[in-house]
Short mmCIF file of C-alpha atoms and ligand atoms in Angstrom, two decimals:
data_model
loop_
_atom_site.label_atom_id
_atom_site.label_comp_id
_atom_site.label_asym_id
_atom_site.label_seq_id
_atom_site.Cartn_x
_atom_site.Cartn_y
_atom_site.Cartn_z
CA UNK A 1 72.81 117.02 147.96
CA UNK A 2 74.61 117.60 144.92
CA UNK A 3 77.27 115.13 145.82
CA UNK A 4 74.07 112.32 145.75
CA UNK A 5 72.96 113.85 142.47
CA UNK A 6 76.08 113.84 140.94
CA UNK A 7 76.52 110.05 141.97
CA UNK A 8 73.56 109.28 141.13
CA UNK A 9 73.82 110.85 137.29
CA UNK A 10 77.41 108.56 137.39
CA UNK A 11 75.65 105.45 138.18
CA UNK A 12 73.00 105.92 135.58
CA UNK A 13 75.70 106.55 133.02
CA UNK A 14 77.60 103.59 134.27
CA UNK A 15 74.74 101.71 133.75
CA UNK A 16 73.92 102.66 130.36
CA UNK A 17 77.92 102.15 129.13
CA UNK A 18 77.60 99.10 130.91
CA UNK A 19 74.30 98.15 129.16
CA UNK A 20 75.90 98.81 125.88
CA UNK A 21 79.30 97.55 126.00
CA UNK A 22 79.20 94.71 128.60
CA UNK A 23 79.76 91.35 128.24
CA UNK A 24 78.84 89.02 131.00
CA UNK A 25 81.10 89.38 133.67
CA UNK A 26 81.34 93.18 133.83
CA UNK A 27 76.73 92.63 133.43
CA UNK A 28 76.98 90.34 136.73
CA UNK A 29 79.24 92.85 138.65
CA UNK A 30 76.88 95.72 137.13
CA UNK A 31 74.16 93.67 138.62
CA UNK A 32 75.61 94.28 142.41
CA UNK A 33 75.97 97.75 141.62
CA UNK A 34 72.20 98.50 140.52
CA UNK A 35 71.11 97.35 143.76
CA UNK A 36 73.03 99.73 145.45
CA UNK A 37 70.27 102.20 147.13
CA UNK A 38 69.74 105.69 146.49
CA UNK A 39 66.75 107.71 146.86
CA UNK A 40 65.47 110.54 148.42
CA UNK A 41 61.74 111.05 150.11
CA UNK A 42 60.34 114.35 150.60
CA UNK A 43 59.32 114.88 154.61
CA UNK A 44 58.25 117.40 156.95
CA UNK A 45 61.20 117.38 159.31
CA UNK A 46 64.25 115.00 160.17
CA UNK A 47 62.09 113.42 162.84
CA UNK A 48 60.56 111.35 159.64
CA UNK A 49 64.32 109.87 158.21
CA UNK A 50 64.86 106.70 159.35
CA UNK A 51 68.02 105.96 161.12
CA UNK A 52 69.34 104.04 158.06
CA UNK A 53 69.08 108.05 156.64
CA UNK A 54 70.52 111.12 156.23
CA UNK A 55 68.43 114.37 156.20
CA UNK A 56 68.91 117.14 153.77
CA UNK A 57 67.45 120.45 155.39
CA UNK A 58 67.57 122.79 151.92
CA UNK A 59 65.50 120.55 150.05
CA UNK A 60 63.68 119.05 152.65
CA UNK A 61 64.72 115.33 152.01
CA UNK A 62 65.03 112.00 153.68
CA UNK A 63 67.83 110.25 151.88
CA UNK A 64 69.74 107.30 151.41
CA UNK A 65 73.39 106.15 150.01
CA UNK A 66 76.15 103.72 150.96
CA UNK A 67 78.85 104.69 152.22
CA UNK A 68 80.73 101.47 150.11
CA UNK A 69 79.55 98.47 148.51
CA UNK A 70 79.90 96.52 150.93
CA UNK A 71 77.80 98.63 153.13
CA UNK A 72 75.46 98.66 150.56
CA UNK A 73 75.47 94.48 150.57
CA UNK A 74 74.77 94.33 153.83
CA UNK A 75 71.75 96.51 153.77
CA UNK A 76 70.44 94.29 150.80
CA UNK A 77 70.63 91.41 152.52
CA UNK A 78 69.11 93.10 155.29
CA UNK A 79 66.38 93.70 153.07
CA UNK A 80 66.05 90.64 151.56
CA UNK A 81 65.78 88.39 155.24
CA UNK A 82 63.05 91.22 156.16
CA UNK A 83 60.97 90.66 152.70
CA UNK A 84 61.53 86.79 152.82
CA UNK A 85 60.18 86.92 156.58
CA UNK A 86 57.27 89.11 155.05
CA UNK A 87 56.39 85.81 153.08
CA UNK A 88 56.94 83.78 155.85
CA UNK A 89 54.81 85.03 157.57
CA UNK A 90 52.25 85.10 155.08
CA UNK A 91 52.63 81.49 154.14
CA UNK A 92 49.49 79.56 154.40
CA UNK A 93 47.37 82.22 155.50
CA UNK A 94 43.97 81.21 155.60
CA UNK A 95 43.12 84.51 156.77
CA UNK A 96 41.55 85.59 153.00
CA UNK A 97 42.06 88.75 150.99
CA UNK A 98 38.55 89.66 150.90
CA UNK A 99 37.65 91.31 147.80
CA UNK A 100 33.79 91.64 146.47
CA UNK A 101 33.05 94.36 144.87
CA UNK A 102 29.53 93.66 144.60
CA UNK A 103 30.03 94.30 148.38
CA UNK A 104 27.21 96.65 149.58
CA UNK A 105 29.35 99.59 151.26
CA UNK A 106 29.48 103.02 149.41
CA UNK A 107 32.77 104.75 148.34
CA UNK A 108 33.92 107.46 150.04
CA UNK A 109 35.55 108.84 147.33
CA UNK A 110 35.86 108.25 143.30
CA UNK A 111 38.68 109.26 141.39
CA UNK A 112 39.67 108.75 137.89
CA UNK A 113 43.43 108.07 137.34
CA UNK A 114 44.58 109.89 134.14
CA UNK A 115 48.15 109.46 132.58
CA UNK A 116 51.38 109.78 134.62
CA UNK A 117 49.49 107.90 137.72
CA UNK A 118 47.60 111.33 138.74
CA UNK A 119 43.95 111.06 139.66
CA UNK A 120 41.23 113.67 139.93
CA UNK A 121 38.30 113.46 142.28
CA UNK A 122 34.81 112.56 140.49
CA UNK A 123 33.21 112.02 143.55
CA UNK A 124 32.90 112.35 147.30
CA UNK A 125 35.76 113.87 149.44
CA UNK A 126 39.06 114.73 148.55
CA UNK A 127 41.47 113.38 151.99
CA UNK A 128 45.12 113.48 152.38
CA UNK A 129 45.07 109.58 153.63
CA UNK A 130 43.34 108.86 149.90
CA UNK A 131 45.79 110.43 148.36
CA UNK A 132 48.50 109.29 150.43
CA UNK A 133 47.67 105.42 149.85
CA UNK A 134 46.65 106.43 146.01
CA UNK A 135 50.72 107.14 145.71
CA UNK A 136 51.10 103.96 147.60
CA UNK A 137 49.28 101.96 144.93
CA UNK A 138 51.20 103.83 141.98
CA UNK A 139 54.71 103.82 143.26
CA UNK A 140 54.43 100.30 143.44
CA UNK A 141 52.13 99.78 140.31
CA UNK A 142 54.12 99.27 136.91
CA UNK A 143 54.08 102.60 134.90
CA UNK A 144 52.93 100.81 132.03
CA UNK A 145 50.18 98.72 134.20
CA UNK A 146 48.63 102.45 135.52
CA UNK A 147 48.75 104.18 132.12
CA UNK A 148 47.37 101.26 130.38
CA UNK A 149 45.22 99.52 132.61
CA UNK A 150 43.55 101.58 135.80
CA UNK A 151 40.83 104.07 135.23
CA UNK A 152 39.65 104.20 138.54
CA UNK A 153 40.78 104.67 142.19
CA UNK A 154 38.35 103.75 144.91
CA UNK A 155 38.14 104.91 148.51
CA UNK A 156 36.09 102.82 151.17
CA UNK A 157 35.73 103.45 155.16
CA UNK A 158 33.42 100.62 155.97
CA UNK A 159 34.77 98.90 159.37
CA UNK A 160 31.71 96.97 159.44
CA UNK A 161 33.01 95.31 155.79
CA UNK A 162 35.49 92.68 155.43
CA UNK A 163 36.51 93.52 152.14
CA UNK A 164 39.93 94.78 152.05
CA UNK A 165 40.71 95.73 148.26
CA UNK A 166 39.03 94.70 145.03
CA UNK A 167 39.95 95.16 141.84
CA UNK A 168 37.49 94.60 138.49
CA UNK A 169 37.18 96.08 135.22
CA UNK A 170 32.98 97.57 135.63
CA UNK A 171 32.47 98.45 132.20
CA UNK A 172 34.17 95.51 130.74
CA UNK A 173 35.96 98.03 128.40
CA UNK A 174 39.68 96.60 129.57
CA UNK A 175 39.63 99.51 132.34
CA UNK A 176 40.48 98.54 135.69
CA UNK A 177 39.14 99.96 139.00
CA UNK A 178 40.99 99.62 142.21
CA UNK A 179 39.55 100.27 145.40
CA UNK A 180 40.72 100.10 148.68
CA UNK A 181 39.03 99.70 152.16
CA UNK A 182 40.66 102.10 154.98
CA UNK A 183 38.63 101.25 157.87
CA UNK A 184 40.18 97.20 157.09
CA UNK A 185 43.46 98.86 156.27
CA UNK A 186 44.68 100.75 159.15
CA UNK A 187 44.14 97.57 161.17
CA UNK A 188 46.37 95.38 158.93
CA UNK A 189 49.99 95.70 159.58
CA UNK A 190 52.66 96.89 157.06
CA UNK A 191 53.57 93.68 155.66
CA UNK A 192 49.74 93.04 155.24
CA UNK A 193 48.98 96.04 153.52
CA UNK A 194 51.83 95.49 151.20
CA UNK A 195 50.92 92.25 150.28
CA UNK A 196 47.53 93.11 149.61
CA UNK A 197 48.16 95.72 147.06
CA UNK A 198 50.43 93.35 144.84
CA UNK A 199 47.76 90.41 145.13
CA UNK A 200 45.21 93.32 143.73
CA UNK A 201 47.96 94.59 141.02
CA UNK A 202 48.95 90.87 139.84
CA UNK A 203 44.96 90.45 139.05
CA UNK A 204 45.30 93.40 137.04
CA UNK A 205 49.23 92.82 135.23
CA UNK A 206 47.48 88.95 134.32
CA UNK A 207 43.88 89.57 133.09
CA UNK A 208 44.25 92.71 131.46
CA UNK A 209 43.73 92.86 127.91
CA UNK A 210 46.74 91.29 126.31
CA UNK A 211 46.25 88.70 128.70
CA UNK A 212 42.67 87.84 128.45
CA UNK A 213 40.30 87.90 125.61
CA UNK A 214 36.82 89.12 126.24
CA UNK A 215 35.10 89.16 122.69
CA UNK A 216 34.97 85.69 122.64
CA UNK A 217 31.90 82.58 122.11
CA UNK A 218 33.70 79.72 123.78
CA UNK A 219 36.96 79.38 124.94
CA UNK A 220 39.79 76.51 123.87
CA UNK A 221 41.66 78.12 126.63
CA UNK A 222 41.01 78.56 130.30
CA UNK A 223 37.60 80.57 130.77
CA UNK A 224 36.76 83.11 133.84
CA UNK A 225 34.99 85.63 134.42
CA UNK A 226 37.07 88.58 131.98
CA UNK A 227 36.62 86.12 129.03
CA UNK A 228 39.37 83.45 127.55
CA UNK A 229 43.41 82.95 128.84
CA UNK A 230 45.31 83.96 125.87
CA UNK A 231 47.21 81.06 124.57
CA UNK A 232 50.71 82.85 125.36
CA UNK A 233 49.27 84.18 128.87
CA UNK A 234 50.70 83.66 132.30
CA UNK A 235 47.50 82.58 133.20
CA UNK A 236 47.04 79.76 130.49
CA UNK A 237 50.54 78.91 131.26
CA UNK A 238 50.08 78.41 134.86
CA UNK A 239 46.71 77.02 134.47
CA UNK A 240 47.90 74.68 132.04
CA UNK A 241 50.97 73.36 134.45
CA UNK A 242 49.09 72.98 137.64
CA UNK A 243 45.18 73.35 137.59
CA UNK A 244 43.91 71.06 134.42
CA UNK A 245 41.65 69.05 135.10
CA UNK A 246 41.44 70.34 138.74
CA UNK A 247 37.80 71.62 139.98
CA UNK A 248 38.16 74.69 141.77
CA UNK A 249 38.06 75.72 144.68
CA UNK A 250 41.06 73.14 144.78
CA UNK A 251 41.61 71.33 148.66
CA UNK A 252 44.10 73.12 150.46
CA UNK A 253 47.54 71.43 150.20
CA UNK A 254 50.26 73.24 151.91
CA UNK A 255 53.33 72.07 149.76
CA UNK A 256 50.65 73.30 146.78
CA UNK A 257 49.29 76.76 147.21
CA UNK A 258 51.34 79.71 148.99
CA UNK A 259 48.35 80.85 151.07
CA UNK A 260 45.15 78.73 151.63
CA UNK A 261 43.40 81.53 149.54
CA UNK A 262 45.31 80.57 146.51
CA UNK A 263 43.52 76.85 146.48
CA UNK A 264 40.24 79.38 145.45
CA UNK A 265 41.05 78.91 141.64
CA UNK A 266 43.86 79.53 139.38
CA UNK A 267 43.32 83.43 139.41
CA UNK A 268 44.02 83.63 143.13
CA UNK A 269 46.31 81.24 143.26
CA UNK A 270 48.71 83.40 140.19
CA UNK A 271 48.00 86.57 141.91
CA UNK A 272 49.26 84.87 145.81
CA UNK A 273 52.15 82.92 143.95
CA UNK A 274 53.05 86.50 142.41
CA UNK A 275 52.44 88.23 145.64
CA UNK A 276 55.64 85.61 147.44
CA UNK A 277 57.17 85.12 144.03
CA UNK A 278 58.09 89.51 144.57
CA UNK A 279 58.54 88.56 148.33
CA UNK A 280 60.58 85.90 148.73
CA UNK A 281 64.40 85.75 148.03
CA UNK A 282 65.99 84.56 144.14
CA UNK A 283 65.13 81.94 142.32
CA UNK A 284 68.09 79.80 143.29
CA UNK A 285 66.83 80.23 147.22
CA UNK A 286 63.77 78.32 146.07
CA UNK A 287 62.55 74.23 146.51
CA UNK A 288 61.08 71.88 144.83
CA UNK A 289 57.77 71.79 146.16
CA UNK A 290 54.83 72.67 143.95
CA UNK A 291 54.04 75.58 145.57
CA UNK A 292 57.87 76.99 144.73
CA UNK A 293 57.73 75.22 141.55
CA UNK A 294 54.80 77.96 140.85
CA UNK A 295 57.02 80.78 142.28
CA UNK A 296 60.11 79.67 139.56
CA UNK A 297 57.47 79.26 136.68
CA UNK A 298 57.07 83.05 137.12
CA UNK A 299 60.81 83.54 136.59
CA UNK A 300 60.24 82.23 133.18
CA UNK A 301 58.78 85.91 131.70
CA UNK A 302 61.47 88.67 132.10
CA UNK A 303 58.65 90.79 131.98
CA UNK A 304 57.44 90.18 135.14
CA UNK A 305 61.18 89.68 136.75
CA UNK A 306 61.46 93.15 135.89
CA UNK A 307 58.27 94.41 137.76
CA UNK A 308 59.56 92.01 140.66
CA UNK A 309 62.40 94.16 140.78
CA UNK A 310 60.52 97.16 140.85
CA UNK A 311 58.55 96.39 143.15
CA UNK A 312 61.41 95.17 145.40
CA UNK A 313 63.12 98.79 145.08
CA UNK A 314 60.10 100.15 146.32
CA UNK A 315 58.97 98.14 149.48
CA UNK A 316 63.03 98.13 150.35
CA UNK A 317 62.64 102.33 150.86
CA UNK A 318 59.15 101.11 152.82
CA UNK A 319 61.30 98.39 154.89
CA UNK A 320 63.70 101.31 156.04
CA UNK A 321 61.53 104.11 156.53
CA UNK A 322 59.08 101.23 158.69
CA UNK A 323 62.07 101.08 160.79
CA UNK A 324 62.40 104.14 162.12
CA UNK A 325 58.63 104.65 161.93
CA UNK A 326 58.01 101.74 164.22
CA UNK A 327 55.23 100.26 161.53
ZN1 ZN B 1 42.39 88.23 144.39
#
């Protein structure tokens, strides 16, 4: 254990003298050493590690390291195929992402998310399975996004409901509520679950509040529902490139949109292309249809390459634990 902690304290340093005194060539072979994987998940008993894992009895830990770099490759790649085939398969769903959250089913359980992604129960019943998918949502949620932006956490259990997820800001006050559907979740496989939750945190990392105006008359920019596109927004920019002029819901064009969902409008469209643009492989694995035309424009804010790459760390620890789990 200390061996894993010690490495790991090496590599951060490495990284930091690396993110002060590189130049480029010593940044690109820095960049193949970041993605080497190290982590540790706190289980119940060495039944839980997967078999890419070791298990570490004193603290009670799943964990993984490679045992060289090019191990450490090869699992990336590994990865990478199983993500890409995640999008794959996803690619031109017309099975929707239901989300209405004027929906008539009653919550199972409030709770209002307080700094440091930690939520306390307002109403209804506390469960382990709300909290478990509650850590779900934050691991893969942008610090920044859950401090900033979510206010609420929503539990459902309605099977007779096709809503999956929502997310909307009920007060208008630039505080977002997420809610999740159970009884539609623990039917959907691992992949779709996934998926879902980044389609429901792109809505919120695009028309949150220093991305959409809501005090606002008319708009010179695009106009929905929160108010008006900022003129710098992801949203104006993609609405700008691909739906002007386009009445929505758009036809369904498969070289277009990513899923059929995304020819709804240009809000599900940006949260689907965000959902594959995490998913699929690099930039430079991409076409030149429209619909990966979409994917690169995203590639264009660092901002958001940066939560890609978060949110690829995570759902690589969820693509090796799945493994052994048999998800
Ligand atoms: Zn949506």
């Amino acid at each position: 254990m200390k061996k894993i902690l010690l490495a790991l304290a090496a590599l951060i340093l490495l990284a930091f003298s690396y993110y002060f005194f590189s130049d480029e060539d010593a940044a690109d072979s820095q960049r193949a050493r970041e993605e080497i994987i190290s982590y540790e998940t706190e289980v119940d008993g060495p039944d839980e590690c997967s078999s890419y894992e070791a298990y570490d009895a004193e603290f009670g830990v799943c964990y993984f390291e490679c045992a060289s770099e090019q191990e450490c490759e090869e699992m990336q790649n590994d990865i990478d195929d199983e993500l890409a085939t995640w999008a794959d398969e996803a690619e031109g769903d017309s099975e929707p992402i239901h989300e209405d959250p004027e929906a008539d089913i009653e919550a199972v359980a409030s709770y209002a998310v307080t700094a440091g992604e930690k939520i306390a129960l307002v109403s209804g019943n506390d469960a382990t399975e709300y909290q478990t998918v509650w850590d779900e949502i934050a691991t893969l949620s942008p610090n920044a996004t859950s401090d900033a932006y979510i206010e609420t956490y929503e539990v459902y259990d309605d099977s007779d409901s096709d809503t999956l997820a929502f997310v909307d800001d009920p007060d208008q006050n630039g505080k977002w509520r997420i809610a999740i559907n159970l009884a539609g979740r623990r039917e959907s496989t691992l992949r779709e679950q996934k998926a879902t939750l980044i389609h429901e945190l792109a809505h919120i990392i695009t028309l949150n509040t220093s991305q959409v105006s809501s005090n606002y008359v008319s708009c010179s920019t695009y106009e929905l529902d929160e108010g008006c596109a900022n003129q710098n927004s992801y949203l104006q920019a993609f609405y700008g490139t691909y739906w002007n002029g386009v009445q929505p819901p758009a036809e369904f064009v498969e070289s277009t949109f990513v899923t059929e969902y995304a020819a709804s409008d240009p809000v599900e469209d940006l949260a689907e292309t965000f959902t594959f643009f995490v998913l699929e492989k690099d930039r430079e694995n991409l076409g030149t249809t429209v619909k990966d035309q979409k994917i690169k424009l995203l590639y264009d804010y660092p901002d958001l390459v940066q939560v890609r790459k978060e949110m690829r760390n995570t759902l690589s620890r969820d693509v090796i634990r799945a493994r052994k789990l048999g998800k």
